[in-house]
Short mmCIF file of C-alpha atoms in Angstrom, two decimals:
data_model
loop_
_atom_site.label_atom_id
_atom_site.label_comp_id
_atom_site.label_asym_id
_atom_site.label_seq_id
_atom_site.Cartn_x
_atom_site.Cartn_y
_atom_site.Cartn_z
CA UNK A 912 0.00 0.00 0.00
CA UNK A 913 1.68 3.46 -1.14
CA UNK A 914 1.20 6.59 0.92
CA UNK A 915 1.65 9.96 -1.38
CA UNK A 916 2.33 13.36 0.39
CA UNK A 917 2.96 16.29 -1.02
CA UNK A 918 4.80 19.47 0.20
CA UNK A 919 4.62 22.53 -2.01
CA UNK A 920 5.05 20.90 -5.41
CA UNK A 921 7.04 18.45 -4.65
CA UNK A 922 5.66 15.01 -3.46
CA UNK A 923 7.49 12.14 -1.51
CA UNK A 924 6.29 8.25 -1.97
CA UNK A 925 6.65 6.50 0.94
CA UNK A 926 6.40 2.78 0.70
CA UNK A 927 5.03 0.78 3.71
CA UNK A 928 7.20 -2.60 4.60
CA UNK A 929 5.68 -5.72 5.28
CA UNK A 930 6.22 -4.91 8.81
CA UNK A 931 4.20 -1.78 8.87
CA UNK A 932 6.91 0.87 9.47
CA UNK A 933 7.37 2.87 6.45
CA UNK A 934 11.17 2.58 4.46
CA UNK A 935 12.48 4.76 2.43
CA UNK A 936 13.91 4.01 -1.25
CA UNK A 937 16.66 1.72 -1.86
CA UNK A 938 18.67 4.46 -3.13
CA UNK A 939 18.59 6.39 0.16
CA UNK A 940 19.32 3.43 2.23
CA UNK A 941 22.62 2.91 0.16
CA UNK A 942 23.32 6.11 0.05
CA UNK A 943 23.42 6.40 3.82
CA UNK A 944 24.94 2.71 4.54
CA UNK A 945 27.55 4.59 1.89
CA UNK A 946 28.42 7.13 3.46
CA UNK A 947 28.72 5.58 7.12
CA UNK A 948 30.84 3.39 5.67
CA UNK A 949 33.32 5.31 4.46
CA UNK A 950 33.36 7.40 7.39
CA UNK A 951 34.76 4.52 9.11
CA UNK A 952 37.18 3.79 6.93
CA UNK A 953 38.65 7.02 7.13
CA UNK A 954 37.96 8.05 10.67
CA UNK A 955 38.58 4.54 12.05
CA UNK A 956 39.61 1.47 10.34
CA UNK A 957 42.75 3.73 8.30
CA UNK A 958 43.75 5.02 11.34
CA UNK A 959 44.33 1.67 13.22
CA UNK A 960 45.68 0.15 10.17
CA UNK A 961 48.21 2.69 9.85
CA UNK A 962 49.20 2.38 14.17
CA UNK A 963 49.70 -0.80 13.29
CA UNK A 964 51.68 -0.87 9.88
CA UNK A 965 53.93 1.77 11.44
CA UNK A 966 54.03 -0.31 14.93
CA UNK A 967 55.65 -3.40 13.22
CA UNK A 968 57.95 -1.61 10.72
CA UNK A 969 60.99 -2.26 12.13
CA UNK A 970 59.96 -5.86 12.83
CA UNK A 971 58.66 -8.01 15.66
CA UNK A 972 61.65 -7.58 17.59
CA UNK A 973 61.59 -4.08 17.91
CA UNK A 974 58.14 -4.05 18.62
CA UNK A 975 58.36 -6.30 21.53
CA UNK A 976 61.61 -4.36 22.70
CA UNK A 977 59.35 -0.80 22.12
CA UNK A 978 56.79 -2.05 24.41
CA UNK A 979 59.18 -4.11 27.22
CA UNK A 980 61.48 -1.12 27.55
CA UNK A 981 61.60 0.01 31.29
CA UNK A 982 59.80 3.58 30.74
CA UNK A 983 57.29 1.84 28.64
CA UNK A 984 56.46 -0.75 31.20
CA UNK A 985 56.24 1.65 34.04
CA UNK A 986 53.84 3.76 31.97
CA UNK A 987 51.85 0.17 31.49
CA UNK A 988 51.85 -0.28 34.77
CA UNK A 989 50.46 3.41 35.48
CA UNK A 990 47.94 3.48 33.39
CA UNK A 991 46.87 0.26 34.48
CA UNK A 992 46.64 1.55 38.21
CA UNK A 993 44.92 4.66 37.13
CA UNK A 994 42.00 2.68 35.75
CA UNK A 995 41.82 0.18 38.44
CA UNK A 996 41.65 3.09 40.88
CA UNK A 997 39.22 5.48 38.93
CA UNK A 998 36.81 2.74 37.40
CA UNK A 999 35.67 1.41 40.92
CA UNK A 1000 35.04 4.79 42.13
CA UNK A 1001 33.36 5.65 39.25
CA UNK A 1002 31.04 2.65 39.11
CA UNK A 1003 29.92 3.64 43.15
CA UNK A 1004 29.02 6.97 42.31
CA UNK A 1005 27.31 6.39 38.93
CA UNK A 1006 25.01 3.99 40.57
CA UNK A 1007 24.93 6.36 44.02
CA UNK A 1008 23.95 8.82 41.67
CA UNK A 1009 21.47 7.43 39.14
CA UNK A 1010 19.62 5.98 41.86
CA UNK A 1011 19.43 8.93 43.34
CA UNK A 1012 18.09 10.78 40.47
CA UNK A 1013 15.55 8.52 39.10
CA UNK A 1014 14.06 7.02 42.25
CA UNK A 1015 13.80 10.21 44.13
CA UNK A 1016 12.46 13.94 44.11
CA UNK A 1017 14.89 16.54 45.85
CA UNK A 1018 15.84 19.61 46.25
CA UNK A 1019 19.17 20.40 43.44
CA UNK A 1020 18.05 17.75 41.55
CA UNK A 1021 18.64 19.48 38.17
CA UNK A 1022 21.49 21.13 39.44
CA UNK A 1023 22.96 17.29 40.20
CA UNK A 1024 22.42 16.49 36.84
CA UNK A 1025 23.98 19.66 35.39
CA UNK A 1026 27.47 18.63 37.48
CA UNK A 1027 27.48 15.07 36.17
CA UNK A 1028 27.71 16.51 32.38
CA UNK A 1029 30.14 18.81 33.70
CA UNK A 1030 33.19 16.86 32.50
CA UNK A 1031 31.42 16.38 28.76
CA UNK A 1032 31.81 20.69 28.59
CA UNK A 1033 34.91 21.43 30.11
CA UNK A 1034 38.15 20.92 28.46
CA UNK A 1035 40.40 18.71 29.99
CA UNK A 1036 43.46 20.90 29.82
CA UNK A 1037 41.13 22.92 31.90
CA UNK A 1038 40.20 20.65 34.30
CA UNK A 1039 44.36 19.68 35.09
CA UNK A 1040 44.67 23.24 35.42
CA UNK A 1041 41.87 23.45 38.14
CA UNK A 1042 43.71 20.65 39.86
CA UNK A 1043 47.35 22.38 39.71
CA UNK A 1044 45.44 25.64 41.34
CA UNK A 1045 44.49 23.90 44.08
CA UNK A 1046 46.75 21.29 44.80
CA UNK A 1047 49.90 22.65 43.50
CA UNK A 1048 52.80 24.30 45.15
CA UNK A 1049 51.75 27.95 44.41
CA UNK A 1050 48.26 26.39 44.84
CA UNK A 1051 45.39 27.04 47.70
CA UNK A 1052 46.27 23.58 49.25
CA UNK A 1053 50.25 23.81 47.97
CA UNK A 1054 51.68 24.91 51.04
CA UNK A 1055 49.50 22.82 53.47
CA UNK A 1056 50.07 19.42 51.32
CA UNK A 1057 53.70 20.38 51.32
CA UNK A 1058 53.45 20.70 54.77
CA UNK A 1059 52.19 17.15 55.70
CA UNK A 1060 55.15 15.87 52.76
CA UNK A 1061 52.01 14.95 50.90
CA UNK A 1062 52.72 15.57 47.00
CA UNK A 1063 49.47 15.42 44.62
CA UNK A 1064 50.70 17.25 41.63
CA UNK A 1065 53.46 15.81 39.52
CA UNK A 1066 52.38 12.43 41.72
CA UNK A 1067 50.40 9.49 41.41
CA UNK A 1068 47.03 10.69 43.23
CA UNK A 1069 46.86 13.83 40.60
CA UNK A 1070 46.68 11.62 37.74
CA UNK A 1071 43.85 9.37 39.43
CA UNK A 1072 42.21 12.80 40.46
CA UNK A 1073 42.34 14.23 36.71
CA UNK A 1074 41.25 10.75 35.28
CA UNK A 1075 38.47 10.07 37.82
CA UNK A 1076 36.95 14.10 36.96
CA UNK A 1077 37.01 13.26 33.40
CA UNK A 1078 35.34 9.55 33.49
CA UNK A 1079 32.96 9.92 36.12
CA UNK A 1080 29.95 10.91 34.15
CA UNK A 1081 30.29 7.74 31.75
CA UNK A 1082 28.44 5.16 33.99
CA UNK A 1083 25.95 7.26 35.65
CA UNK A 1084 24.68 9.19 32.02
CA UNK A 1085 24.37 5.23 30.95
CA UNK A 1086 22.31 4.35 33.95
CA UNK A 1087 19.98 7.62 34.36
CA UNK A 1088 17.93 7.50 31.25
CA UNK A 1089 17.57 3.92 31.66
CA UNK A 1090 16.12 3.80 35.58
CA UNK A 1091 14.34 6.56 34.84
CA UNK A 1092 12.43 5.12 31.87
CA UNK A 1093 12.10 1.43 33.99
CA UNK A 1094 10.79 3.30 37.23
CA UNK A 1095 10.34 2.55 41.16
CA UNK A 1096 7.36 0.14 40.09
CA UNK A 1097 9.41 -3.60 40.50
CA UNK A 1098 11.46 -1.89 43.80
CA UNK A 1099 7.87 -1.56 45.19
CA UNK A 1100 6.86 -4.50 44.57
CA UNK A 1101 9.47 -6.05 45.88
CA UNK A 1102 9.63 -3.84 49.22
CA UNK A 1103 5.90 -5.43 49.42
CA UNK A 1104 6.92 -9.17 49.09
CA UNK A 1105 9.27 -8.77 52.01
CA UNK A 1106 12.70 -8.08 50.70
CA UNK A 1107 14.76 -5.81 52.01
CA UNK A 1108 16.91 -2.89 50.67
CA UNK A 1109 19.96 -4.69 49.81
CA UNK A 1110 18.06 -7.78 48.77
CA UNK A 1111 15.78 -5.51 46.21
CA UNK A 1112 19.57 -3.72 45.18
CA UNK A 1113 20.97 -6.90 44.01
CA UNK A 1114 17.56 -9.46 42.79
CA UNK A 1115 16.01 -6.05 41.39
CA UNK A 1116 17.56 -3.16 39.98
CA UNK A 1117 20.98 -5.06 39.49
CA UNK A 1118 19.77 -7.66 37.34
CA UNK A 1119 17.36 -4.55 35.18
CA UNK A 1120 20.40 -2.15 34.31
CA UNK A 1121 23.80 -4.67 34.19
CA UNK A 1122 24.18 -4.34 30.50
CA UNK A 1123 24.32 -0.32 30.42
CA UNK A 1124 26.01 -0.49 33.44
CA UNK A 1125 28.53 -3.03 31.85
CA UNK A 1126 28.68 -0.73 28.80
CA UNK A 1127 29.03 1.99 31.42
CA UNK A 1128 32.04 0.73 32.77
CA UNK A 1129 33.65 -0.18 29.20
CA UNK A 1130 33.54 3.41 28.17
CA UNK A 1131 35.27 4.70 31.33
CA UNK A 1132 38.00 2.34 30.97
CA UNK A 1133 38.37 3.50 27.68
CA UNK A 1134 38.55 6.88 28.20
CA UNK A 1135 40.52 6.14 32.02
CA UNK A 1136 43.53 4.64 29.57
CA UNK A 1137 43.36 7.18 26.68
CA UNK A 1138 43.16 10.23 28.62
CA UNK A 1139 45.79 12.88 27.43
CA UNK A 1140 45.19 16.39 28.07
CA UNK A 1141 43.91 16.57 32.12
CA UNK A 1142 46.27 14.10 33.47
CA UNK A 1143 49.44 15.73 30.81
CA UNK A 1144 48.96 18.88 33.06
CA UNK A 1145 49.12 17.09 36.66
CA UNK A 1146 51.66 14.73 35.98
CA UNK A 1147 54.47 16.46 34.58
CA UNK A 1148 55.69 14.37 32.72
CA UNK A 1149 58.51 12.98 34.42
CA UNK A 1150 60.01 9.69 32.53
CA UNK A 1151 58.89 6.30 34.45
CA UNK A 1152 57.40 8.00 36.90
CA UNK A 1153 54.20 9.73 36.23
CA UNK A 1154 54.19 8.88 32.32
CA UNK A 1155 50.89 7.31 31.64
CA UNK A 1156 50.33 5.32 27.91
CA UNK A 1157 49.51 8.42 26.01
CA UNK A 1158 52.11 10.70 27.80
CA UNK A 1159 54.44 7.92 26.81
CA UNK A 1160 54.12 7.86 23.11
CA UNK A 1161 53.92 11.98 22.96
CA UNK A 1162 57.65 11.84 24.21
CA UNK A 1163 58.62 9.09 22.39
CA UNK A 1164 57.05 10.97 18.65
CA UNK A 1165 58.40 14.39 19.67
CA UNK A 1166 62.33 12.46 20.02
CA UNK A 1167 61.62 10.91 16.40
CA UNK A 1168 61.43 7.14 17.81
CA UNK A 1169 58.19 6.42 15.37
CA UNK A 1170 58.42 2.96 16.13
CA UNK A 1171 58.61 3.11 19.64
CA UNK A 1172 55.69 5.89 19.46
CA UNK A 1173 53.15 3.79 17.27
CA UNK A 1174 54.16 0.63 19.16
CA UNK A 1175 53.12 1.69 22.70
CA UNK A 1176 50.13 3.55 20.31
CA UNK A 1177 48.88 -0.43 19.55
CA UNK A 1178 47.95 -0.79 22.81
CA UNK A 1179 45.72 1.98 23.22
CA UNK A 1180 44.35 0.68 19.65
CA UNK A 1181 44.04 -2.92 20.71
CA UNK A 1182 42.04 -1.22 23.60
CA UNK A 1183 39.78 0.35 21.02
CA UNK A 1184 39.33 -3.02 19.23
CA UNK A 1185 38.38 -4.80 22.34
CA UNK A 1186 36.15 -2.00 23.47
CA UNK A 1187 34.50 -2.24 20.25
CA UNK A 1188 33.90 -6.07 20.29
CA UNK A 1189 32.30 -5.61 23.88
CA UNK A 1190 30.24 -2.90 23.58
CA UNK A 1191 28.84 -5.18 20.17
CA UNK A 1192 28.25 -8.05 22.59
CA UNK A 1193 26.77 -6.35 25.59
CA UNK A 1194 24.36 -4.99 23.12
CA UNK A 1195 23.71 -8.42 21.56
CA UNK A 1196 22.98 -9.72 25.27
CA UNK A 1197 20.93 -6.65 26.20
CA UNK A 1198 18.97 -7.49 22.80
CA UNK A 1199 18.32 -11.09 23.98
CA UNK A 1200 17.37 -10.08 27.67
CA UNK A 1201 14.95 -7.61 26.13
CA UNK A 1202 13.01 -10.04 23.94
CA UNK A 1203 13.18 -12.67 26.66
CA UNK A 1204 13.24 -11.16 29.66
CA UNK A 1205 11.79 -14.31 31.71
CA UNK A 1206 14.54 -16.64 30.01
CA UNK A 1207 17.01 -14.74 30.42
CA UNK A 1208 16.20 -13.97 34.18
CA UNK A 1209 14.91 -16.92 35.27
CA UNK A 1210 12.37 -15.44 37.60
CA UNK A 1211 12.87 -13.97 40.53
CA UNK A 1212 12.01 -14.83 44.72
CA UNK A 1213 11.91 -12.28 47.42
CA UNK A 1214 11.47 -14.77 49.83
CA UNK A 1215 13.91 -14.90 53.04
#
């Protein structure tokens, strides 16, 4: 069955699928599967095949010795700590605060939810600066910290602080939309069957939001490793020491060692690649659990 509209003089035929949503020509869709496409390919897929062509230039050999190399390692090692520090921290206060939002009215509610985007807006060279005013040795807190022999900037703890501001809306702006759109209703119900708080936390709204949580946590980790310009201002960039992955290859590009540079550069892309593959199978398995929710769950028991 054709539908005909017409705007001005010019008309548009739509053409109704079998499944009653209407599609547009065959034209368009190739057009924009086209254009996607190459997008990709430039934006993406040439980009990590040149990391890699220039990673393994020089051979195996040197690529193994780019990435084993003592400053190399400790930057590993770093960046490594930084996410296992800022992820878990992350993951408390995204849930803290998108249950928070979506189960409850308060007062600053609005303003809450401004402050989580905060980190989207701000630049992150910004955001190391904000750290080094306060924390540094010319800072509000310099002379204190320096003080107790407590160092922050050009230190460990500034890095986690810079990479914890920058990732910590990632989980809760994947958990907000999606509590507030499932609502209190299944909580209640199971408040009403006897279970308690915790018990309703972990049978309850757990189980209803682990895939964007999962997907949550995946993009912070992503963005916990990657991050160049906050924690490049805090860390100062002092060779096996504070160097995190990025920092790493800048130094090693700016002293002409392009092999070293795009081989410590692989792992950030092999993070990419694996981020990519997981975020394509959490959505697979949040696809599943929405078509068969009782299947997939098993059904659930309040009982003590």
């Amino acid at each position: 069955m054709n539908v005909m509209e017409t705007l001005g003089s010019r008309s548009i035929k739509l053409r109704r699928g079998t499944s009653g949503r209407l599609t547009e020509p065959a034209w368009i869709k190739v057009l924009l599967i086209g254009v996607a496409m190459l997008f990709l390919a430039v934006f993406l897929i040439l980009p990590l095949l040149v990391v890699f062509t220039e990673a393994f230039k020089k051979g195996i050999e040197v690529y193994f010795a780019s990435i084993t190399e003592p400053d190399a390692a400790a930057a590993i090692r770093l960046t490594l700590l930084t996410a296992a520090i800022a992820i878990p921290l992350n993951l408390v206060f995204g849930l803290a605060a998108a249950w928070a939002i979506s189960k409850f009215d308060f007062a600053g509610k609005s303003l809450l939810v401004t402050l989580i985007d905060l980190p989207f807006s701000v630049s992150p060279v910004i955001s190391g600066l904000i750290y080094v005013l306060l924390f540094g040795l010319q800072g509000w807190l310099g002379p204190w910290l320096q003080a107790q022999d407590f160092k922050i900037i050009f230190a460990i703890p500034g890095i986690v602080l810079a990479t914890i501001f920058v990732t910590f809306p990632f989980v809760a702006r994947e958990l907000i939309p999606l509590m507030q759109t499932q609502g209190s209703e299944e909580e209640v119900a199971a408040r009403v069957l006897g279970a308690s708080g915790w018990q309703t936390f972990w049978r309850v709204t757990l189980p209803n939001v682990k895939w964007a949580l999962l997907y949550g946590v995946i993009l912070c980790n992503a963005r916990a490793m990657g991050e160049f310009g906050a924690v490049s201002v805090v860390s100062g960039h002092i060779r096996g020491l504070t160097n995190t992955i990025p920092l790493h290859v800048e130094i090693l590009y700016n002293e002409y060692n392009s092999a070293g540079a795009f081989a410590v550069a692989s792992l950030l892309a092999i993070l990419t690649l694996i981020t990519l593959v997981l975020k394509s199978l959490i959505d697979w398995k949040a696809k599943i659990h929405a078509q068969f929710p009782d299947e997939v769950a098993g059904g659930r028991s309040y009982e003590h």
